[in-house]
Amino acid sequence: MKTSTLLLALFALPLSVFAADITGSWKSEFDSQIGLQKYTFTFKQDGANLTGKANSEAGDRKREAELKDGKVEGDVVSFVEMMNFQENEIRITYTGKLSADANEIKFTREVGEIAKEEIVAKREQTAFAASSPAAKALRIKAGKDSPLTDSSGKVWLAEQGFEGGATVEHDPAVAITGTKTPELFQSEHYSMDAFSCKIPNGSYVAKLYFAETYDGITGPGERVFSFNVQGHEFKDFDVWVKAGGPNRAYIETVPVEVTNQVFRIGFTSKVENPQINAIEIFPQSGVDISAAVPTQAATAVAATEPVAATPVVAEPAPTGPAATPVLQIDAGKVTGQVSPGFFGLMTEEINFSYEGGLYGELIRNRSFKADAIVPSVQADTYEAGKYLPVSYRPDTKPRFWTAVGGALLVLDASNPLNEFLNVSLRLEAASATAAAPAGIANGGYWGIPIKPKTTYTVSFFAKAAAGFTGPVTVSIESADGKTCFASVAIKGLTTEWRRFEAKLKTRNVPASKDNVFKLTTQTPGTLWLQNVSLFPPTYKNRPNGNRADIMELLAAMKPKFLRLPGGNYVEGNAFNQRFNWKETIGPVEQRPGHPSCWGYWSTDGMGLLEYAEWCEDLEMEPVLAVFAGYCLGGGGHVEAGPKLEPYVQEALEEIEYLTGDARTTRWGARRAHDGHPKPFPLHYIEVGNEDWFDRSGSHEGRFTQFFDAIKAKYPHLKVISSVGHEQRESIWVKSRLPDLVDEHFYRNQQDMEANFHQYDHRSRAADQSKVFVGEWATRVGSPTPNMAGALGDAAWMCGLERNADVVLMECFAPLFVNVSQLTGNGRSMQWESDLIGYDALNSYGSPSYHVETMFAQNCGADILPIQAEGIPVIEQTPPAGRRGGAPAPRRVSALYYSATRDAKSGVIFLKVVNVEGKAQQINIQLNGATRIDPKGQAVVLSANSPSDTNAINDRDKLVPHTETVNGLSASFTREFPPYSFTILKLRTK
Ligand code: AHR
């Protein structure tokens, strides 16, 4: 026998053995030598073994006999009935064949050597079996919201019992081979954490149906996952490999024992999400489970969830749909400690985050470099560290500046301020008088904001052609020129470059933003200007600092870290366009600036030191992403080895700049010279950003080189790989163990909620990397997320918080958006669904911002287990995703939850998210708490509609409120409003 045939035979045996179960009652009537005989066979099948009884009647004679030597081998059934006849034991042998629908057995019945007849035994029909030809099995069709009768007549229940994940239907035109029932493979559930259902204890055979139908999977190894069926582990399961290619059916058959009345399959993603098309469970006893999980009951089972980081415990029996859901907190047990790195911030120069955002500068294009011609320099011609000046087209009028009076403006590369700001604005005022001044105006970032009784600092570099004596006047005026809010005349211009500074103070005027900054002369002449700057008062009065209102929003978030300086911004579109930290330090007029990869010029006024001072002001730590020799898209990369070494050194120096001693290290001394002698705390370094985009295969080597160098010089630093384990395993870092891996998720609300359990099964083993969810967002709502987004965020964050012992850090992204011009050329938004929105004057937190803030302000270090029961399930139709088509509606939990406790104060923070549009009563049970204060607090964010939101003109529509809660005890019931996120603060000391 050829090996392949042998293997086939070996596999074929258990498959056919378990193909049907004849356990139950069978009837047969037949004519014989002694007249009509009526038989009832009661079969009990246990695998291939068959036992049971034969009860028979012939005339008025009744007999009962035990069956002997019973066997079921595939569809062949055989046994012996012993009969005592005239003191002799006679063997009646039955050898039969089971029909295809498993309801009929045709036997050859031999009574010793006396008689031989052909008889038919028929399965006794139960109510269910009568309507379903192959009775007793439970059949679930994944991805279908209504029952399906397959082409062989079997009825499959609509999908139910899944935890997490999503469903998808495939194009029915794509043929599925290797099956007679292709319709079973045309929809699936994917990305789930588990499937479970309630069935009686006993022996079962489960058949799991798989097919790889996603066109994004193009070969073996691209979808690998593990699953565990009642203790039977299927590790690194590859549907493609199992089925022998795409669109091919594969059925895995597993004999299992159920001992706690729950049948459960746990799924773990390895490379890509798990998927399954159908599940069939055959009882090996007489029990009928075909209707054991009616939709509603299954719903409750599906939502009975084990808690993060705790072993799955036997679940309490589910209550019916009408029963009050229960959240049972075990205060006597701590399943983990919330990492001190929860929660953080992440942003970059995107959406006018700094320029026109957090960075205080009000003048747009202050250095006149927005028109610079910047080539894209590739790695092989780029000399790391070498400054490359940019050039300008002749006769260019600088962007964002306009002429006042009859002035002429032009970029002048032959009168630069210095080699970095290697251009200036030449202002020619051929005629200028007091009544008709000439000069320049700047409208800022969609307006120059003014507030009452506020002092603004103007500064600029200027020189004049011989003969010009000035003065020049700087002012803030309304855009229509009718109101001057503040102005000051500045004297002293000469033919040499000089820096000027003045204060502009407003009176008690109303706040406004449709204003302009002007610099004018009342006498004719020619001037050159550079670094024309206007600053409002900044947060904590830092020179070159940040906008106070936005910093205050951030301060309320109590962030623990800032991931900086990107995102894509760290990489840039080319080697000379990356965030080159050494060109972002020192006096601002010596920073050349560079084009942001998000399409506009960055002055780098927000440089490395400003980032660190931003951290200092909010008492958070930098998480420093270093440039790792890889640029975005066609920007290229440097292979590991000597050519990468200069970038590794740059990174080490960058670390030294932030942390080095001011007296004993070169870059520490430079930091002190730049104004900050005290080193900054730093514990985490990320190597690059999203290096999984690097298809060259260079990532592993580059990471290794950075990792080794950083660990050698700074062994205490934790090194983060920017290739997270949400990516396919083949590209994970293997040569070293990254301390953390950075995983990014931008998803719709449904997917966020469906992934509530994502990290429950993440390995906590010492030889596994921890997780940094360094970018994530529920992308619903624009420019900032609406309540639907906030609910998705809250559900997802509950999942992160429950696993905050392995997910050490998390940060929403992006953080900021300037909402002044959402569309069109030169728009202020490059990326939708950002946490905080603002224009020149005002800023606001989105509902998602409030969710983040509520989490950060209400979190203890102890993670407490919660047992949930009877959680209601709702049907959602997710928007079409990357897999296209019309996604099928799916059932997901309506409630999400997490509990932590501050050990010192004994306060338990119970977070509950109700994503449904109706209020929900929940019975909260608190076990293991010695004392429960009857009075507590609730912080609640809720909305009338998921599309409700905050906006620049309606900034506080949705804000959390705090209320006192009475009657708290070891068991109490509370109503959670529709579309709400609630934090209950329960005092237990
Ligand atoms: O957050 C927006 C962008 O998304 C980041 O720059 C990048 O890292 C990710 O692709």
PDB file of N, CA and C in Angstrom, residues 257-285:
ATOM      1  N   GLU A 257     -15.312  14.804  25.364  1.00  0.00           N
ATOM      2  CA  GLU A 257     -16.131  14.551  26.547  1.00  0.00           C
ATOM      3  C   GLU A 257     -16.588  15.899  27.091  1.00  0.00           C
ATOM      4  N   VAL A 258     -17.832  16.019  27.478  1.00  0.00           N
ATOM      5  CA  VAL A 258     -18.309  17.242  28.123  1.00  0.00           C
ATOM      6  C   VAL A 258     -18.613  16.897  29.577  1.00  0.00           C
ATOM      7  N   THR A 259     -17.998  17.640  30.488  1.00  0.00           N
ATOM      8  CA  THR A 259     -18.156  17.293  31.901  1.00  0.00           C
ATOM      9  C   THR A 259     -18.783  18.426  32.720  1.00  0.00           C
ATOM     10  N   ASN A 260     -18.822  19.635  32.179  1.00  0.00           N
ATOM     11  CA  ASN A 260     -19.413  20.741  32.964  1.00  0.00           C
ATOM     12  C   ASN A 260     -20.572  21.384  32.224  1.00  0.00           C
ATOM     13  N   GLN A 261     -21.178  20.610  31.350  1.00  0.00           N
ATOM     14  CA  GLN A 261     -22.362  21.038  30.612  1.00  0.00           C
ATOM     15  C   GLN A 261     -22.079  22.141  29.608  1.00  0.00           C
ATOM     16  N   VAL A 262     -20.795  22.372  29.338  1.00  0.00           N
ATOM     17  CA  VAL A 262     -20.477  23.377  28.323  1.00  0.00           C
ATOM     18  C   VAL A 262     -19.526  22.756  27.313  1.00  0.00           C
ATOM     19  N   PHE A 263     -19.883  22.899  26.063  1.00  0.00           N
ATOM     20  CA  PHE A 263     -18.968  22.507  24.990  1.00  0.00           C
ATOM     21  C   PHE A 263     -18.301  23.796  24.533  1.00  0.00           C
ATOM     22  N   ARG A 264     -16.968  23.792  24.462  1.00  0.00           N
ATOM     23  CA  ARG A 264     -16.290  25.052  24.164  1.00  0.00           C
ATOM     24  C   ARG A 264     -15.117  24.818  23.221  1.00  0.00           C
ATOM     25  N   ILE A 265     -14.989  25.718  22.270  1.00  0.00           N
ATOM     26  CA  ILE A 265     -13.793  25.740  21.423  1.00  0.00           C
ATOM     27  C   ILE A 265     -13.140  27.101  21.634  1.00  0.00           C
ATOM     28  N   GLY A 266     -11.894  27.121  22.048  1.00  0.00           N
ATOM     29  CA  GLY A 266     -11.172  28.388  22.189  1.00  0.00           C
ATOM     30  C   GLY A 266     -10.264  28.570  20.987  1.00  0.00           C
ATOM     31  N   PHE A 267     -10.238  29.763  20.419  1.00  0.00           N
ATOM     32  CA  PHE A 267      -9.415  30.021  19.229  1.00  0.00           C
ATOM     33  C   PHE A 267      -8.326  31.037  19.571  1.00  0.00           C
ATOM     34  N   THR A 268      -7.145  30.851  19.050  1.00  0.00           N
ATOM     35  CA  THR A 268      -6.062  31.814  19.231  1.00  0.00           C
ATOM     36  C   THR A 268      -5.445  32.107  17.882  1.00  0.00           C
ATOM     37  N   SER A 269      -5.383  33.382  17.578  1.00  0.00           N
ATOM     38  CA  SER A 269      -4.810  33.800  16.299  1.00  0.00           C
ATOM     39  C   SER A 269      -3.290  33.682  16.353  1.00  0.00           C
ATOM     40  N   LYS A 270      -2.678  33.200  15.291  1.00  0.00           N
ATOM     41  CA  LYS A 270      -1.216  33.195  15.244  1.00  0.00           C
ATOM     42  C   LYS A 270      -0.762  34.050  14.076  1.00  0.00           C
ATOM     43  N   VAL A 271      -1.071  33.595  12.874  1.00  0.00           N
ATOM     44  CA  VAL A 271      -0.845  34.441  11.705  1.00  0.00           C
ATOM     45  C   VAL A 271      -2.232  34.642  11.109  1.00  0.00           C
ATOM     46  N   GLU A 272      -2.755  35.810  11.184  1.00  0.00           N
ATOM     47  CA  GLU A 272      -4.114  36.116  10.726  1.00  0.00           C
ATOM     48  C   GLU A 272      -5.157  35.504  11.678  1.00  0.00           C
ATOM     49  N   ASN A 273      -6.383  35.927  11.455  1.00  0.00           N
ATOM     50  CA  ASN A 273      -7.472  35.525  12.337  1.00  0.00           C
ATOM     51  C   ASN A 273      -7.889  34.081  12.117  1.00  0.00           C
ATOM     52  N   PRO A 274      -8.401  33.445  13.168  1.00  0.00           N
ATOM     53  CA  PRO A 274      -9.034  32.143  12.958  1.00  0.00           C
ATOM     54  C   PRO A 274     -10.331  32.302  12.165  1.00  0.00           C
ATOM     55  N   GLN A 275     -10.770  31.255  11.519  1.00  0.00           N
ATOM     56  CA  GLN A 275     -12.058  31.258  10.830  1.00  0.00           C
ATOM     57  C   GLN A 275     -12.695  29.898  10.978  1.00  0.00           C
ATOM     58  N   ILE A 276     -14.020  29.825  10.844  1.00  0.00           N
ATOM     59  CA  ILE A 276     -14.718  28.538  10.824  1.00  0.00           C
ATOM     60  C   ILE A 276     -16.031  28.734  10.075  1.00  0.00           C
ATOM     61  N   ASN A 277     -16.473  27.670   9.390  1.00  0.00           N
ATOM     62  CA  ASN A 277     -17.676  27.792   8.574  1.00  0.00           C
ATOM     63  C   ASN A 277     -18.906  27.150   9.205  1.00  0.00           C
ATOM     64  N   ALA A 278     -18.694  26.093   9.956  1.00  0.00           N
ATOM     65  CA  ALA A 278     -19.842  25.415  10.558  1.00  0.00           C
ATOM     66  C   ALA A 278     -19.347  24.493  11.662  1.00  0.00           C
ATOM     67  N   ILE A 279     -20.251  24.165  12.566  1.00  0.00           N
ATOM     68  CA  ILE A 279     -19.920  23.267  13.683  1.00  0.00           C
ATOM     69  C   ILE A 279     -21.063  22.267  13.835  1.00  0.00           C
ATOM     70  N   GLU A 280     -20.690  21.017  13.984  1.00  0.00           N
ATOM     71  CA  GLU A 280     -21.694  19.965  14.114  1.00  0.00           C
ATOM     72  C   GLU A 280     -21.293  19.111  15.321  1.00  0.00           C
ATOM     73  N   ILE A 281     -22.208  18.869  16.235  1.00  0.00           N
ATOM     74  CA  ILE A 281     -21.866  18.110  17.439  1.00  0.00           C
ATOM     75  C   ILE A 281     -22.823  16.924  17.556  1.00  0.00           C
ATOM     76  N   PHE A 282     -22.252  15.719  17.526  1.00  0.00           N
ATOM     77  CA  PHE A 282     -23.055  14.488  17.604  1.00  0.00           C
ATOM     78  C   PHE A 282     -22.947  13.893  18.998  1.00  0.00           C
ATOM     79  N   PRO A 283     -24.057  13.701  19.663  1.00  0.00           N
ATOM     80  CA  PRO A 283     -23.980  13.016  20.951  1.00  0.00           C
ATOM     81  C   PRO A 283     -23.716  11.530  20.735  1.00  0.00           C
ATOM     82  N   GLN A 284     -22.940  10.947  21.607  1.00  0.00           N
ATOM     83  CA  GLN A 284     -22.674   9.518  21.484  1.00  0.00           C
ATOM     84  C   GLN A 284     -23.575   8.714  22.418  1.00  0.00           C
ATOM     85  N   SER A 285     -24.560   9.396  22.992  1.00  0.00           N
ATOM     86  CA  SER A 285     -25.562   8.692  23.781  1.00  0.00           C
ATOM     87  C   SER A 285     -26.901   8.979  23.112  1.00  0.00           C
TER      88      SER A 285
END
